[in-house]
Amino acid sequence: MPHQRFRPFKQILHHAGEDIELELCMAVKAGNRIWIRGQTGLDFDGAFIGAGDPAAQADNAMRCTEILLREAGAGLSDIVKTTVYLTDRAHRTPVYAVLAKWLRGVQPCQTGLIVAGLAREEMLMEIDVEAVIAAD
């Protein structure tokens, strides 16, 4: 069975005077495994939610994650691993409080990193999600 790609899109990066066109997607399903593109304060229409508010960005990221998992035939309970990127250690409490609400009872493995920056200046957090749909 071929990999399924959800919400494909093209992104153009401008770097050193060159335009680089990337063909990407929001989620990939291979068998029973699903990888979700890093989710932030960006919604699916390109609007930014929660400028200056890491909790609002985390809530939007998880809302989008839930939608993408559903489109791939999974749910939050299928999440096995998350990687959380924060631009400031002070964002841990508000972001993790939101994640605790969304992931109550899921108990994924989790890695948290403090990074110098993300793709856009207004992004204060990003979350990568891996899921495995349990066999019946």
PDB file of C-alpha atoms in Angstrom:
ATOM      1  CA  MET A   1       0.000   0.000   0.000  1.00  0.00           C
ATOM      2  CA  PRO A   2       1.472   3.384  -0.948  1.00  0.00           C
ATOM      3  CA  HIS A   3       1.985   6.098   1.628  1.00  0.00           C
ATOM      4  CA  GLN A   4      -0.939   8.463   2.021  1.00  0.00           C
ATOM      5  CA  ARG A   5      -0.190  12.177   2.086  1.00  0.00           C
ATOM      6  CA  PHE A   6      -2.663  14.589   3.639  1.00  0.00           C
ATOM      7  CA  ARG A   7      -3.091  18.276   2.779  1.00  0.00           C
ATOM      8  CA  PRO A   8      -0.210  18.588   0.300  1.00  0.00           C
ATOM      9  CA  PHE A   9       1.111  22.072  -0.404  1.00  0.00           C
ATOM     10  CA  LYS A  10       4.002  23.915  -2.016  1.00  0.00           C
ATOM     11  CA  GLN A  11       6.256  26.249  -0.100  1.00  0.00           C
ATOM     12  CA  ILE A  12       8.769  28.619  -1.641  1.00  0.00           C
ATOM     13  CA  LEU A  13      11.857  29.481   0.388  1.00  0.00           C
ATOM     14  CA  HIS A  14      13.903  32.509  -0.568  1.00  0.00           C
ATOM     15  CA  HIS A  15      17.540  31.867   0.313  1.00  0.00           C
ATOM     16  CA  ALA A  16      20.731  33.517  -0.901  1.00  0.00           C
ATOM     17  CA  GLY A  17      18.980  34.996  -3.923  1.00  0.00           C
ATOM     18  CA  GLU A  18      17.395  31.708  -4.932  1.00  0.00           C
ATOM     19  CA  ASP A  19      13.815  30.497  -4.769  1.00  0.00           C
ATOM     20  CA  ILE A  20      13.557  26.900  -3.604  1.00  0.00           C
ATOM     21  CA  GLU A  21      10.182  25.264  -4.142  1.00  0.00           C
ATOM     22  CA  LEU A  22       9.379  22.485  -1.695  1.00  0.00           C
ATOM     23  CA  GLU A  23       6.514  20.041  -2.125  1.00  0.00           C
ATOM     24  CA  LEU A  24       5.316  19.093   1.359  1.00  0.00           C
ATOM     25  CA  CYS A  25       2.255  17.817   3.181  1.00  0.00           C
ATOM     26  CA  MET A  26       0.741  18.181   6.638  1.00  0.00           C
ATOM     27  CA  ALA A  27       0.708  14.453   7.473  1.00  0.00           C
ATOM     28  CA  VAL A  28       1.988  11.160   6.086  1.00  0.00           C
ATOM     29  CA  LYS A  29       0.485   7.759   6.822  1.00  0.00           C
ATOM     30  CA  ALA A  30       2.536   4.646   6.122  1.00  0.00           C
ATOM     31  CA  GLY A  31       0.717   1.487   7.152  1.00  0.00           C
ATOM     32  CA  ASN A  32      -0.455   2.140  10.697  1.00  0.00           C
ATOM     33  CA  ARG A  33       2.090   4.919  11.410  1.00  0.00           C
ATOM     34  CA  ILE A  34       1.372   8.636  11.064  1.00  0.00           C
ATOM     35  CA  TRP A  35       3.734  11.601  11.150  1.00  0.00           C
ATOM     36  CA  ILE A  36       2.304  15.081  11.621  1.00  0.00           C
ATOM     37  CA  ARG A  37       4.159  18.153  10.389  1.00  0.00           C
ATOM     38  CA  GLY A  38       5.253  20.463  13.201  1.00  0.00           C
ATOM     39  CA  GLN A  39       2.169  22.348  14.390  1.00  0.00           C
ATOM     40  CA  THR A  40       2.274  25.925  15.704  1.00  0.00           C
ATOM     41  CA  GLY A  41      -0.016  28.922  15.917  1.00  0.00           C
ATOM     42  CA  LEU A  42      -0.700  28.723  12.166  1.00  0.00           C
ATOM     43  CA  ASP A  43      -4.149  27.466  11.309  1.00  0.00           C
ATOM     44  CA  PHE A  44      -5.004  25.641   8.081  1.00  0.00           C
ATOM     45  CA  ASP A  45      -5.981  28.894   6.361  1.00  0.00           C
ATOM     46  CA  GLY A  46      -2.608  30.521   7.056  1.00  0.00           C
ATOM     47  CA  ALA A  47      -3.873  32.804   9.843  1.00  0.00           C
ATOM     48  CA  PHE A  48      -1.652  33.044  12.905  1.00  0.00           C
ATOM     49  CA  ILE A  49      -3.380  32.313  16.224  1.00  0.00           C
ATOM     50  CA  GLY A  50      -1.956  33.515  19.535  1.00  0.00           C
ATOM     51  CA  ALA A  51       0.737  36.060  18.707  1.00  0.00           C
ATOM     52  CA  GLY A  52       2.646  36.568  21.955  1.00  0.00           C
ATOM     53  CA  ASP A  53       0.644  33.811  23.709  1.00  0.00           C
ATOM     54  CA  PRO A  54       2.366  30.399  23.859  1.00  0.00           C
ATOM     55  CA  ALA A  55      -0.712  28.719  25.391  1.00  0.00           C
ATOM     56  CA  ALA A  56      -2.987  29.887  22.563  1.00  0.00           C
ATOM     57  CA  GLN A  57      -0.417  28.691  20.024  1.00  0.00           C
ATOM     58  CA  ALA A  58      -0.230  25.282  21.743  1.00  0.00           C
ATOM     59  CA  ASP A  59      -4.023  25.006  21.774  1.00  0.00           C
ATOM     60  CA  ASN A  60      -4.190  25.781  18.047  1.00  0.00           C
ATOM     61  CA  ALA A  61      -1.375  23.297  17.361  1.00  0.00           C
ATOM     62  CA  MET A  62      -3.234  20.530  19.171  1.00  0.00           C
ATOM     63  CA  ARG A  63      -6.555  21.388  17.514  1.00  0.00           C
ATOM     64  CA  CYS A  64      -4.877  21.086  14.103  1.00  0.00           C
ATOM     65  CA  THR A  65      -3.110  17.887  15.203  1.00  0.00           C
ATOM     66  CA  GLU A  66      -6.426  16.322  16.196  1.00  0.00           C
ATOM     67  CA  ILE A  67      -7.953  17.219  12.810  1.00  0.00           C
ATOM     68  CA  LEU A  68      -4.978  15.797  10.886  1.00  0.00           C
ATOM     69  CA  LEU A  69      -5.026  12.577  12.900  1.00  0.00           C
ATOM     70  CA  ARG A  70      -8.752  12.202  12.271  1.00  0.00           C
ATOM     71  CA  GLU A  71      -8.237  12.721   8.522  1.00  0.00           C
ATOM     72  CA  ALA A  72      -5.612   9.943   8.620  1.00  0.00           C
ATOM     73  CA  GLY A  73      -7.994   7.573  10.420  1.00  0.00           C
ATOM     74  CA  ALA A  74      -6.538   8.010  13.903  1.00  0.00           C
ATOM     75  CA  GLY A  75      -7.122  10.012  17.057  1.00  0.00           C
ATOM     76  CA  LEU A  76      -5.229  11.605  19.908  1.00  0.00           C
ATOM     77  CA  SER A  77      -5.132   8.252  21.736  1.00  0.00           C
ATOM     78  CA  ASP A  78      -2.908   6.900  18.932  1.00  0.00           C
ATOM     79  CA  ILE A  79      -0.111   9.405  19.670  1.00  0.00           C
ATOM     80  CA  VAL A  80       3.049   7.621  20.799  1.00  0.00           C
ATOM     81  CA  LYS A  81       5.680  10.407  20.676  1.00  0.00           C
ATOM     82  CA  THR A  82       5.748  14.181  20.767  1.00  0.00           C
ATOM     83  CA  THR A  83       8.625  16.591  20.420  1.00  0.00           C
ATOM     84  CA  VAL A  84       7.962  20.086  21.775  1.00  0.00           C
ATOM     85  CA  TYR A  85      10.113  23.032  20.705  1.00  0.00           C
ATOM     86  CA  LEU A  86      10.005  26.213  22.810  1.00  0.00           C
ATOM     87  CA  THR A  87      11.771  29.496  22.117  1.00  0.00           C
ATOM     88  CA  ASP A  88      11.933  30.375  25.823  1.00  0.00           C
ATOM     89  CA  ARG A  89      12.092  28.236  28.947  1.00  0.00           C
ATOM     90  CA  ALA A  90       9.381  30.476  30.456  1.00  0.00           C
ATOM     91  CA  HIS A  91       6.902  29.058  27.911  1.00  0.00           C
ATOM     92  CA  ARG A  92       7.110  25.570  29.452  1.00  0.00           C
ATOM     93  CA  THR A  93       4.355  26.090  32.025  1.00  0.00           C
ATOM     94  CA  PRO A  94       1.699  27.583  29.712  1.00  0.00           C
ATOM     95  CA  VAL A  95       2.459  25.188  26.835  1.00  0.00           C
ATOM     96  CA  TYR A  96       2.649  22.044  28.941  1.00  0.00           C
ATOM     97  CA  ALA A  97      -0.583  22.972  30.745  1.00  0.00           C
ATOM     98  CA  VAL A  98      -2.345  22.998  27.361  1.00  0.00           C
ATOM     99  CA  LEU A  99      -0.692  19.752  26.267  1.00  0.00           C
ATOM    100  CA  ALA A 100      -1.703  18.096  29.548  1.00  0.00           C
ATOM    101  CA  LYS A 101      -5.332  18.952  28.780  1.00  0.00           C
ATOM    102  CA  TRP A 102      -5.231  17.638  25.215  1.00  0.00           C
ATOM    103  CA  LEU A 103      -3.182  14.511  26.035  1.00  0.00           C
ATOM    104  CA  ARG A 104      -4.860  13.475  29.291  1.00  0.00           C
ATOM    105  CA  GLY A 105      -4.779   9.673  29.451  1.00  0.00           C
ATOM    106  CA  VAL A 106      -2.669   9.303  26.286  1.00  0.00           C
ATOM    107  CA  GLN A 107       0.749   9.068  28.000  1.00  0.00           C
ATOM    108  CA  PRO A 108       3.044   9.526  24.969  1.00  0.00           C
ATOM    109  CA  CYS A 109       6.829   9.626  25.136  1.00  0.00           C
ATOM    110  CA  GLN A 110       7.855  13.273  24.997  1.00  0.00           C
ATOM    111  CA  THR A 111      10.972  15.278  24.291  1.00  0.00           C
ATOM    112  CA  GLY A 112      11.130  19.000  25.065  1.00  0.00           C
ATOM    113  CA  LEU A 113      13.715  21.329  23.563  1.00  0.00           C
ATOM    114  CA  ILE A 114      14.568  24.987  23.997  1.00  0.00           C
ATOM    115  CA  VAL A 115      15.587  26.404  20.605  1.00  0.00           C
ATOM    116  CA  ALA A 116      16.981  29.724  19.391  1.00  0.00           C
ATOM    117  CA  GLY A 117      14.053  30.273  17.043  1.00  0.00           C
ATOM    118  CA  LEU A 118      11.430  28.767  14.790  1.00  0.00           C
ATOM    119  CA  ALA A 119      10.424  29.394  11.167  1.00  0.00           C
ATOM    120  CA  ARG A 120       8.581  32.634  11.947  1.00  0.00           C
ATOM    121  CA  GLU A 121       9.437  35.173  14.612  1.00  0.00           C
ATOM    122  CA  GLU A 122       5.954  35.084  16.167  1.00  0.00           C
ATOM    123  CA  MET A 123       6.160  31.313  16.722  1.00  0.00           C
ATOM    124  CA  LEU A 124       6.876  30.590  20.369  1.00  0.00           C
ATOM    125  CA  MET A 125       6.294  26.835  20.240  1.00  0.00           C
ATOM    126  CA  GLU A 126       6.017  23.943  17.810  1.00  0.00           C
ATOM    127  CA  ILE A 127       5.021  20.338  18.337  1.00  0.00           C
ATOM    128  CA  ASP A 128       5.878  17.294  16.213  1.00  0.00           C
ATOM    129  CA  VAL A 129       3.629  14.271  16.650  1.00  0.00           C
ATOM    130  CA  GLU A 130       4.064  10.615  15.746  1.00  0.00           C
ATOM    131  CA  ALA A 131       1.140   8.205  16.031  1.00  0.00           C
ATOM    132  CA  VAL A 132       0.615   4.493  15.583  1.00  0.00           C
ATOM    133  CA  ILE A 133      -2.883   3.133  15.039  1.00  0.00           C
ATOM    134  CA  ALA A 134      -3.230   0.117  17.300  1.00  0.00           C
ATOM    135  CA  ALA A 135      -4.102  -3.176  15.633  1.00  0.00           C
ATOM    136  CA  ASP A 136      -7.529  -4.549  16.553  1.00  0.00           C
TER     137      ASP A 136
END
